[in-house]
Structure formats: C-alpha cells, structure tokens
XYZ file of C-alpha atoms in Angstrom:
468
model
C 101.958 68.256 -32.736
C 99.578 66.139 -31.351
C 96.714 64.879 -33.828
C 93.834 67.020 -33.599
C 90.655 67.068 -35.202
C 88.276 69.381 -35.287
C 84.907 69.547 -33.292
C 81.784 70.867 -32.663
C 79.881 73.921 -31.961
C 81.417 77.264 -31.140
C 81.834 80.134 -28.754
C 80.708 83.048 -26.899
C 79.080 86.101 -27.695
C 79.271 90.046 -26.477
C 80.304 93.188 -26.540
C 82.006 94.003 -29.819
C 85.914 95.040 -29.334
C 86.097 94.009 -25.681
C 89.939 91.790 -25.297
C 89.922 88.941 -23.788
C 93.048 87.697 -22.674
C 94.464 84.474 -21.186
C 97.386 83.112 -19.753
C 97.875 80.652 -22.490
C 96.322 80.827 -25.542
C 92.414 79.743 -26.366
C 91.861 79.139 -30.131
C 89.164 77.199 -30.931
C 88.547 73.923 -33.138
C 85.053 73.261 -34.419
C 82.642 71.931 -35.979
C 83.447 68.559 -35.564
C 86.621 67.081 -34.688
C 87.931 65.021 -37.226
C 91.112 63.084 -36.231
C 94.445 63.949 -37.860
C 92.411 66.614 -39.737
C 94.599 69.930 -39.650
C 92.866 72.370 -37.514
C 92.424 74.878 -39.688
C 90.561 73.613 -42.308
C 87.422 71.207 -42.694
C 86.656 69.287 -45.711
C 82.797 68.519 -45.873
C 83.120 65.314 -47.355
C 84.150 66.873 -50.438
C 82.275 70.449 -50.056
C 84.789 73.040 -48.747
C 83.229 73.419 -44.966
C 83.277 72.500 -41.629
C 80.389 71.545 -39.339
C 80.229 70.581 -35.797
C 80.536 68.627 -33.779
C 80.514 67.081 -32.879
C 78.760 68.953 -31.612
C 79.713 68.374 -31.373
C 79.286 70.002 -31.549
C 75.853 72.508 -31.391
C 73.127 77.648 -31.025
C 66.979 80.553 -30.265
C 65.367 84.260 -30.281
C 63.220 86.408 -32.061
C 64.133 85.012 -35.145
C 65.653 88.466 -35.813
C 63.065 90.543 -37.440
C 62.261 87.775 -40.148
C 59.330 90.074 -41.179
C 58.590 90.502 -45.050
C 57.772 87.643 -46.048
C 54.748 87.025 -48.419
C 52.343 83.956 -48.935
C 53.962 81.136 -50.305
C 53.763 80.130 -53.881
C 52.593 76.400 -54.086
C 54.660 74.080 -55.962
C 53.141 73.642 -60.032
C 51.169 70.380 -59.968
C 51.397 69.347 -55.791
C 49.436 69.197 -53.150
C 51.282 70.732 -50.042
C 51.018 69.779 -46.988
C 52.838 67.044 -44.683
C 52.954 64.137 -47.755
C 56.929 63.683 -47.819
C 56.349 62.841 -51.120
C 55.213 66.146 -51.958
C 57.810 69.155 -51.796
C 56.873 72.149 -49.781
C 56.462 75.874 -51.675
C 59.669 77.680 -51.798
C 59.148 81.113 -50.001
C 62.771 81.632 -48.455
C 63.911 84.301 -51.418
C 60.654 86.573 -49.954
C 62.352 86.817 -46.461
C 63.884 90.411 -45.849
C 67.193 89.675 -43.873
C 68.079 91.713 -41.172
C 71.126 94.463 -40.998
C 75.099 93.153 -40.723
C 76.311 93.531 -37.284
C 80.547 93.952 -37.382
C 79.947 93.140 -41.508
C 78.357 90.054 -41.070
C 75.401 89.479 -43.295
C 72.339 87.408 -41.288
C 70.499 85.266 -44.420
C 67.065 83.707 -43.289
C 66.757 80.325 -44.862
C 63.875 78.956 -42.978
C 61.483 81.744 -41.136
C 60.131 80.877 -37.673
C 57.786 77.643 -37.690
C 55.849 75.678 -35.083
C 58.766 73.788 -33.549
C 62.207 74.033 -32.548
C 64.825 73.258 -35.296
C 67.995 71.687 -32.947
C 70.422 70.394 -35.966
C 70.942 71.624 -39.596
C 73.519 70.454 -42.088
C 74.704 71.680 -45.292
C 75.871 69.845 -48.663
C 75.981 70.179 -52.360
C 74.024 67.162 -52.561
C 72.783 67.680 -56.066
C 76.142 69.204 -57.663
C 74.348 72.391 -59.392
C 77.546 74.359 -57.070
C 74.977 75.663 -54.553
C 75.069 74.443 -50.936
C 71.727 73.082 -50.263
C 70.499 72.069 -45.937
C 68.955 69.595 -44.191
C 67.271 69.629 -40.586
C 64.421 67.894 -38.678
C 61.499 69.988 -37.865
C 57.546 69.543 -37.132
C 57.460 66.164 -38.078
C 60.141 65.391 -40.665
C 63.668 65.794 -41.769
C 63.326 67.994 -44.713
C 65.885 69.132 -47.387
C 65.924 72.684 -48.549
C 67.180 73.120 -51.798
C 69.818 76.317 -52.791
C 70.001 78.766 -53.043
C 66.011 79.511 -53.081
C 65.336 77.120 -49.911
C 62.544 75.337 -51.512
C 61.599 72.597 -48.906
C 61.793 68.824 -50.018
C 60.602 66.806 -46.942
C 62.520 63.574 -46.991
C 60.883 61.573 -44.131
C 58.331 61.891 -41.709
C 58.731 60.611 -38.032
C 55.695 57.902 -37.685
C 55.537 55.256 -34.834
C 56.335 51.687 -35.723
C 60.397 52.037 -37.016
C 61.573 51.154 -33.538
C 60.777 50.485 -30.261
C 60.588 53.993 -29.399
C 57.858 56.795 -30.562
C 59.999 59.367 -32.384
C 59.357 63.411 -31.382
C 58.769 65.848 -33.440
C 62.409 66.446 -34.451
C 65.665 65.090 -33.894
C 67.813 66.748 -31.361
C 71.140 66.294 -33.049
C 72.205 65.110 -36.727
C 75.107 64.316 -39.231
C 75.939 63.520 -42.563
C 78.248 61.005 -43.406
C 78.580 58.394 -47.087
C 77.298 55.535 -45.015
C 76.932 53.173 -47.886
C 79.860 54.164 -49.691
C 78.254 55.041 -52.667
C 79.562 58.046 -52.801
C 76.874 60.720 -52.012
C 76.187 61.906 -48.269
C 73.064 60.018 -45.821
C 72.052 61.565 -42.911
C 71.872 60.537 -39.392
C 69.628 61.637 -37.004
C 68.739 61.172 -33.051
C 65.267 61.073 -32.334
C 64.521 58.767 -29.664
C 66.197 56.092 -31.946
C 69.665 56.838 -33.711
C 68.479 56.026 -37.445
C 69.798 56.867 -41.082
C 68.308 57.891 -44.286
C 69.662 56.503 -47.835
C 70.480 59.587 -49.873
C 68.695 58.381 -53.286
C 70.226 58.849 -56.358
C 67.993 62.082 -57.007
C 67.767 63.591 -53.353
C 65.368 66.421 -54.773
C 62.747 63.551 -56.674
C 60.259 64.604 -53.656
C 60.356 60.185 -52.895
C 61.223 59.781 -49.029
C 64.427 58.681 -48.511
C 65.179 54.810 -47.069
C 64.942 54.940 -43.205
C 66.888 52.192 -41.369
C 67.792 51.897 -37.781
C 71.163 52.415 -36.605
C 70.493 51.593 -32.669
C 67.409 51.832 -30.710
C 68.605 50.112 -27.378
C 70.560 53.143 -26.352
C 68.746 56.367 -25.871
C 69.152 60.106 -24.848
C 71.097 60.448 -27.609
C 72.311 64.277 -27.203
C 75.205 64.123 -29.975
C 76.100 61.856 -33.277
C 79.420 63.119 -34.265
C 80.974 61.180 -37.232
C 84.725 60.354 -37.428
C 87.180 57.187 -37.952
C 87.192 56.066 -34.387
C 89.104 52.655 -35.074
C 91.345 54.472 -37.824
C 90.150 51.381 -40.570
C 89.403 54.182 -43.075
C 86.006 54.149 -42.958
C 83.352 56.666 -40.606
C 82.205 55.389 -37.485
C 79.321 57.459 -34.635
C 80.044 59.001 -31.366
C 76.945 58.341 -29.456
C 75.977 58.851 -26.406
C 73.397 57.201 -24.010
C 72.304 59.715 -21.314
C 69.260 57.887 -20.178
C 69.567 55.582 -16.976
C 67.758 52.110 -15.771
C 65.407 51.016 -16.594
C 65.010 53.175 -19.843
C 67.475 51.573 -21.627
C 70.360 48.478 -21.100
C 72.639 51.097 -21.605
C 72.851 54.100 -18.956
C 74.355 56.727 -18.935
C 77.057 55.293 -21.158
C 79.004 56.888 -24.353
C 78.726 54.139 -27.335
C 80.395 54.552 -30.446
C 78.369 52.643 -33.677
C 80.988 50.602 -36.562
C 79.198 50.407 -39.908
C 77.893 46.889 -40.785
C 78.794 45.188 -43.625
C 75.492 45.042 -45.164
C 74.039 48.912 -44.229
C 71.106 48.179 -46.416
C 70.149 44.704 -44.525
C 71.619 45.350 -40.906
C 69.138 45.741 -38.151
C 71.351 47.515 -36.572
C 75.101 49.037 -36.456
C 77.578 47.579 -34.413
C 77.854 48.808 -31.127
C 80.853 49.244 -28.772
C 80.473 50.692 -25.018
C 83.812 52.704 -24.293
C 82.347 54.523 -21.433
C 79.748 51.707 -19.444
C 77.765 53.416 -16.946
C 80.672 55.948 -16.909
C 79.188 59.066 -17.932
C 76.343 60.250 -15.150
C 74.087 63.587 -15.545
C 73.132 64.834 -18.532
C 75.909 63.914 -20.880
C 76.008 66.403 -24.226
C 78.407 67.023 -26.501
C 81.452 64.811 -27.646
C 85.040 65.943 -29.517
C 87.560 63.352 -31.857
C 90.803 63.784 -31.021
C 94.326 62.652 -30.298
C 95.006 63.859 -26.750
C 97.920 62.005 -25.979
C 99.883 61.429 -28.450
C 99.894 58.497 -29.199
C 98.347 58.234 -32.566
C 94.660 57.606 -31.892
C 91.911 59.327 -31.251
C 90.113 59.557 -28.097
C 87.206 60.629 -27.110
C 85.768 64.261 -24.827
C 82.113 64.681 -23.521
C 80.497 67.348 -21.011
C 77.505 66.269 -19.516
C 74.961 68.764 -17.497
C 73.319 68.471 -14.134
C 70.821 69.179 -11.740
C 67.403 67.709 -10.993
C 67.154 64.444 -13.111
C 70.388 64.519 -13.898
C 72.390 63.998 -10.861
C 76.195 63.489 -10.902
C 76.385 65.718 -14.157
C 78.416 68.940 -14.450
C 81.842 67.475 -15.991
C 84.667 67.894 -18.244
C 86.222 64.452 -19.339
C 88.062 62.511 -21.657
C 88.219 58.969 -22.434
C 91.961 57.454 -23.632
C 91.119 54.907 -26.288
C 93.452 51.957 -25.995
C 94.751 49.560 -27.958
C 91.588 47.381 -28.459
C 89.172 50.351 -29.929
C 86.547 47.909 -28.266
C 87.490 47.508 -25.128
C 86.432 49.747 -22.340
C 88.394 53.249 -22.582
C 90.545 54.966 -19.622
C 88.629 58.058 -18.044
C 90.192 61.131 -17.154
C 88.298 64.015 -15.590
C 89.562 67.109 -16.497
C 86.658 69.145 -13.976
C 83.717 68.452 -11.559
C 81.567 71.361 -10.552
C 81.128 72.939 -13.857
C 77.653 74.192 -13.888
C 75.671 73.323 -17.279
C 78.755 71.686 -19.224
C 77.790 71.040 -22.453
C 80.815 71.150 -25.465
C 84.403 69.793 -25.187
C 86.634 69.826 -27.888
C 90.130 68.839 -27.965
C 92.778 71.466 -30.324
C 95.830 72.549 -30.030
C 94.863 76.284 -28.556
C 97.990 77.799 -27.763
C 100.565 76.330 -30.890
C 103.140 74.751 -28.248
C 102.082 71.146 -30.123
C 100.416 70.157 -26.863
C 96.073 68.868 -27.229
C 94.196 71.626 -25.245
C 90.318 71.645 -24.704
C 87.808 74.452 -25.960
C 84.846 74.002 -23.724
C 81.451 75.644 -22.701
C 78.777 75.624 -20.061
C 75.738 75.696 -22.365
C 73.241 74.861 -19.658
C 74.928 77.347 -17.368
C 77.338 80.386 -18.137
C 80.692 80.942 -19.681
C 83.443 79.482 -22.474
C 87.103 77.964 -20.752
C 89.660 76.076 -21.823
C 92.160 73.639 -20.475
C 95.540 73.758 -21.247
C 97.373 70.870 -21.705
C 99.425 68.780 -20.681
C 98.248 69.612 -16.938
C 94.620 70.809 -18.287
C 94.500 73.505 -15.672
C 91.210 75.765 -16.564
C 91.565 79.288 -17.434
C 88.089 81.169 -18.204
C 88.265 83.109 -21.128
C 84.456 84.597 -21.180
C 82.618 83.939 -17.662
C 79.772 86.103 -18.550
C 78.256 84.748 -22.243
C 74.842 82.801 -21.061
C 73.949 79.531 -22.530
C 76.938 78.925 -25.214
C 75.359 76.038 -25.815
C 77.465 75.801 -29.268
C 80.501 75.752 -30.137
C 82.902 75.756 -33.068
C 86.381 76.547 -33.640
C 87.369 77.476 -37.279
C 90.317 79.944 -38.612
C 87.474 82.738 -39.853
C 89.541 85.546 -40.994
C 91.947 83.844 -42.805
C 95.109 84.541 -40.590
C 96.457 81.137 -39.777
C 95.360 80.558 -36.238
C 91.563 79.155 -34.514
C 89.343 81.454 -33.716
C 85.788 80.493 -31.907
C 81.979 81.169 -32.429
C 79.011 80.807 -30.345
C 75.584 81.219 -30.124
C 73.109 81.284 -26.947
C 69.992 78.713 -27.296
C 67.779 81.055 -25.601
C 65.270 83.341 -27.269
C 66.820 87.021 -27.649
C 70.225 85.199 -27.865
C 73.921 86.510 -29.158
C 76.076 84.977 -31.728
C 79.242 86.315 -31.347
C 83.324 84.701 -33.105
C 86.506 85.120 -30.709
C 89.228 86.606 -32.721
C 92.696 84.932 -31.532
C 95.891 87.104 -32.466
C 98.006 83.925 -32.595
C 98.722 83.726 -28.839
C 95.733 82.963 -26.926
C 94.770 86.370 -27.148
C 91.002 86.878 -28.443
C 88.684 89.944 -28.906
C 85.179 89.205 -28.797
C 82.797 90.706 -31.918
C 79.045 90.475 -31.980
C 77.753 88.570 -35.325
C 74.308 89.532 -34.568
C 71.566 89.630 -31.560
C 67.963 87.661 -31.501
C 68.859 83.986 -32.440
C 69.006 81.479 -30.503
C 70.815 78.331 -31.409
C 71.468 74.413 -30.807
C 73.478 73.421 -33.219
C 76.511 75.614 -35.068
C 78.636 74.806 -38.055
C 81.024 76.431 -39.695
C 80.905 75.548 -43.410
C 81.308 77.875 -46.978
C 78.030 78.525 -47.847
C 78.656 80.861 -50.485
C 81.426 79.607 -51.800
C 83.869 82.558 -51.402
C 86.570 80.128 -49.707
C 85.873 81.174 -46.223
C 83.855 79.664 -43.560
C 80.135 81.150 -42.361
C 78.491 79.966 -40.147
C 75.411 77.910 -40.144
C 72.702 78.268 -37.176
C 69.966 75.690 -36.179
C 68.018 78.275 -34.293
C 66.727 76.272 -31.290
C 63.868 78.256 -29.637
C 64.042 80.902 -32.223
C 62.728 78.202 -34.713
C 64.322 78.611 -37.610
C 67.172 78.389 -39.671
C 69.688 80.867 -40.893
C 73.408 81.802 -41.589
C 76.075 83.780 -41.201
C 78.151 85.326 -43.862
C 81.466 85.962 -43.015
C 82.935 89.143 -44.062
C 86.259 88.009 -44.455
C 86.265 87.738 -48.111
C-alpha cells in the first residue's frame, strides 16, 4: 500500500439513510494527513485523536438552540475582561445541549460570541485525563479548560509582532511540540503564521511566549503539521494565497523547517515547493505518499472567482529528491467550482493513493481514484462542505467521512463506507456551521467525535459519537 497519512476536514451532510454509491470505493482520511500514519487511526501527539487537516483540513448556524444558559460566575479573586492574564468565568456546564440526531450527542463548549471561531484544537495539555481546547476568537487565542470549559485566554492579537496588523482571529491553527520539550505549542495564521510556547503550567492565566514563524508570506488559509523532509521532526504546510505586491511570495505553497534555536529564530526556515504555482484562492492542503515512492507529497484545492482568478483546482505536488527544491505539479481537475479540501487515502483498499475532496466554496464531496485519478461524485448536492475529515467512526475497519457546511443553518453529517466504496449518508445534527473539523476522542471512550469550530455560527462544540 502506498503511504498514506491522514488529513483534514471531513464530509458531507443529508438526508439520513439515503446510499450513496460509487464505482470505486470513497472512504475518507482526515483530520490531518500524517505520512506513513495508518489510516485508520490518529495519534494526537500522544492523546488518542485525530484532527484535521490539514485541513486540512477544516465546518456556522444557529448555534443550535444554545439557549439555557445563565450569567456567568466570575472567577474568585479576577477581574474579567480582555487581560490575558486574567482567566475568563467558566459558564460552559450552564449550556443546555440540544437533542441527538442518529444517537449523536451535540455538547456546547463555547455558546455563540461576537466573532467567528474558524479553528479549534483539542489536547490533554494539563494531564488531569480530560481533553481540554484551544481556538482564536474576539481578540485572542484562548484555552478552555475540561471538562467545565472555563476560558484561559493565552494571547491577545495587538499590532507591533510583525509587519502585519493581526484580525480578530486566526483563520486556521495547529498544535505541534515545537520546542521539543515535550508538551504541545500552538500555531496559528493570522495575517502572520506565529507560535505560542506552551508554558510549563498552560492554565497559570500568564500569556503564553508569542514568536513569529513567517510574516513574508501571507493568506495563509491552512497550517497542517507533518514530517515533510522525513528527518523525524514536524515541519508546516503553508500556503501563500496572496499575490504581488502583497507579499514576495504569491500565490505560492511554502512549507516552514523548525530552526535550531525556536526560542531565538526570527523566523522558521522557509522552502517554496510550489513558486507562483498555485493561483486563486488556494485552501486546504493533505500529507501523503501518492506515488509510491516513499515520501510524502503534497495536495491543495484552491477557490475562485472575483479576486481570485485562475482558482477552482484539484492538484498535487510530487516532492522529489531534494525536499527543497521546487516540487513536480500534477493537476488532477480544473473547473471545480469552490475547491477547498484534498486529501490523499487509500479509498477503495486496492493499495493504490486516492483523493477525498470537497467544493467548500461551491457544492458537493468527490473523489479521485487512483492511479488514473478519474473523478467520481459521491454527494453533488451537500452545500459548502467546507470541512472535511476521514476517520474509521464506527469501529469496522474501513474510512468513513464527516462534514460540516460553514454557513449559518448548516448540516453535519459522517458517510458510512461498507468496505467497498459504498457509503450511506446520516445526519449528525442541523444548525452549525463550521470551518474547521477534527476528529479526535473527546471523551475518552476509544472512539473518535468530532470536534466543530463553528464558523458563522460562532461557537464551539462537539460531537459524540455513538459508537461506543
């Protein structure tokens, strides 16, 4: 079998019980790719989980009936407000969730705020053996403790860090042991791709260490974390979507080595597989081995449309020899309306690397089948997937998929694959909309739910799988 990895974000939504068949199989590898990472299970850097990717990797609505929830408690002896040193009042555990839909259970972690939450990620990053999150929203990356969700703002986006004035939030995020010191830092991309030092208490309510990873590239859509050169150690799949004369770098896909000296660095090191190579409105990337040959290369989808001309494309990039050199490009489709998510897997189990893809900008969830990568639809219908994930959720061997719509009023729905390609579509719930999807144990019952960074729903919430 060709090395696979899993990948980002997930798939579509609908009718519960409605078949959907293919010609060859779709399964569906998510969360992120990781290369030579067995599809059907993710290892969250030591928490049982998978995430996305890559987003790889990334799922908005009504924030599905979040009502119930009472004033907030403050925290005994703080002042809250926007202080990053000062944790915000846990109110989560007040939140009434909404009813299952096909047995899955919707749990509200963060209730509807002022501004769009686009990337969440989960860890045990204090080791009590409950899976805590972190996401960007209104004005700082913010870590909510488990399993009550108290809110621990780590940083807060100020002008001044780089040459760039950072948004409100970052539009895609990661967590990865950048230092090596053996707990997990996150990356963001907001304006500037930047990490925070995970201190040795992450819940002391002191900001975490901000340092700049790269601020020459920018549009930034995805950071999807894997070991590009294969040197054992984590590199970043970035992406630079903007063109001339916004950055040095346009419309380019980058991906960022470690320095030595993370702590002093000024920035990461940057290589340029893809220079000037990836027009439009380029999204999501997957890790994978397509070929066969033992390393991983490298998928993106990119958008287009006013602003973003020359977008609406499938692709892969074959890495060669010299991981920084400039990389082979193969387009697998032009046309493709609102392309978003590409993720290589093996879909069908003939050993061959297939893609799981999705038109999140536009309609529908395809894959290609390889080694021709012809495209066979497998849900034309599902509107703005602009997620998707590909996990084995009911425990039966083979990938299934999950998506979520970013628009308000949105679907989540998982693909069930009977082992051949096969997959019947069942609704996880209605009313969210999401960015960002990953497929990760939350409650620790050694299956995966799934995670949702509701987009222009604004909040956060997640799945629980009924599988177990």
């Amino acid at each position: 079998m060709n090395g696979l990895a899993s990948v980002t974000s997930l798939l579509g939504i609908l009718l519960a019980g409605t078949a959907l068949t293919a010609s060859g199989p779709p399964s569906f590898e998510g969360g992120r790719l990781r290369f030579a990472e067995p599809a059907t299970k993710r290892e969250w850097n030591g928490t049982a989980g998978t995430h996305r990717t890559l987003g790889a990797g990334g799922f908005a609505g009504a924030a599905s009936k979040d009502t119930g929830h009472a004033e907030c408690a403050p925290v005994p002896g703080s002042t809250p407000g926007n202080d990053p040193a000062v944790p915000a009042p846990a109110c989560a555990t007040q939140i009434a969730d909404p009813p299952a839909v096909n047995g899955w259970i919707k749990h509200v972690i963060k209730p509807p705020g002022k501004g769009a939450v686009n990337s969440a990620q989960a860890h045990d990053w204090d080791g009590d053996g409950a899976i805590d999150v972190i996401a960007s929203y209104d004005g700082h990356v913010v870590l909510l403790k488990g399993p009550e969700w108290r809110e621990f703002p780590v940083c807060e986006f100020v002008p001044g860090r780089s040459r760039v004035q950072p948004r409100g939030a970052c539009i895609h995020s990661t967590i990865m042991d950048v230092d090596g010191d053996g707990d997990m830092d996150f990356c963001g991309s907001n304006q500037t791709v930047f990490w925070l030092e995970c201190p040795a208490d992450p819940f002391s309510g002191d900001p975490w260490a901000y340092r700049t990873i790269d601020d020459e590239i920018l549009g930034t859509h995805c950071l999807l974390e894997g070991d590009v050169n294969r040197d054992g150690k984590l590199d970043l799949i970035a992406n630079s979507g903007r063109g001339a004369p916004q950055t040095k770098f346009p419309y380019s896909l980058t991906w960022l080595e470690v320095p030595k000296d993370p702590h002093g660095a000024k920035s990461w090191v940057r290589h340029v597989f893809a220079d000037r190579d990836a027009p439009g409105g380029s999204h999501y990337a997957g890790l994978g081995d397509v070929n066969g040959d033992r390393r991983p290369d490298i998928s993106f989808a990119a958008k287009g449309g006013k602003g973003f001309e020359n977008g609406q494309w499938f692709a892969w990039w074959e890495q060669p020899e010299d991981p920084g050199a400039v990389w082979k490009k193969h387009l697998l489709a032009a046309g493709e309306v609102g392309a978003t998510n590409i993720l290589p897997a093996d879909l069908d189990g003939d050993g061959q690397t297939d893609f799981l893809a999705s038109r999140g900008h536009g309609k529908g969830v395809l894959w290609f089948r390889g080694p021709e990568f012809e495209s066979i639809e497998i849900d034309p219908v599902i509107v703005s997937p602009h997620c998707l994930v590909a996990v084995d959720l009911d425990g039966d061997g083979d990938i299934d998929g999950a998506t979520c719509s970013k628009d308000p009023g949105g679907h989540a729905a998982w693909y069930e694959n009977d082992g051949r390609g096969r997959f019947t579509r069942h609704e996880i719930g209605t009313d969210q909309g999401s960015y960002d999807l990953r497929a990760i144990d939350m409650d620790r019952d050694k299956d995966f739910d799934l995670l949702v960074a509701g987009h222009s729903s604004r909040n956060i919430a997640w799945f629980e799988n009924p599988a177990k």
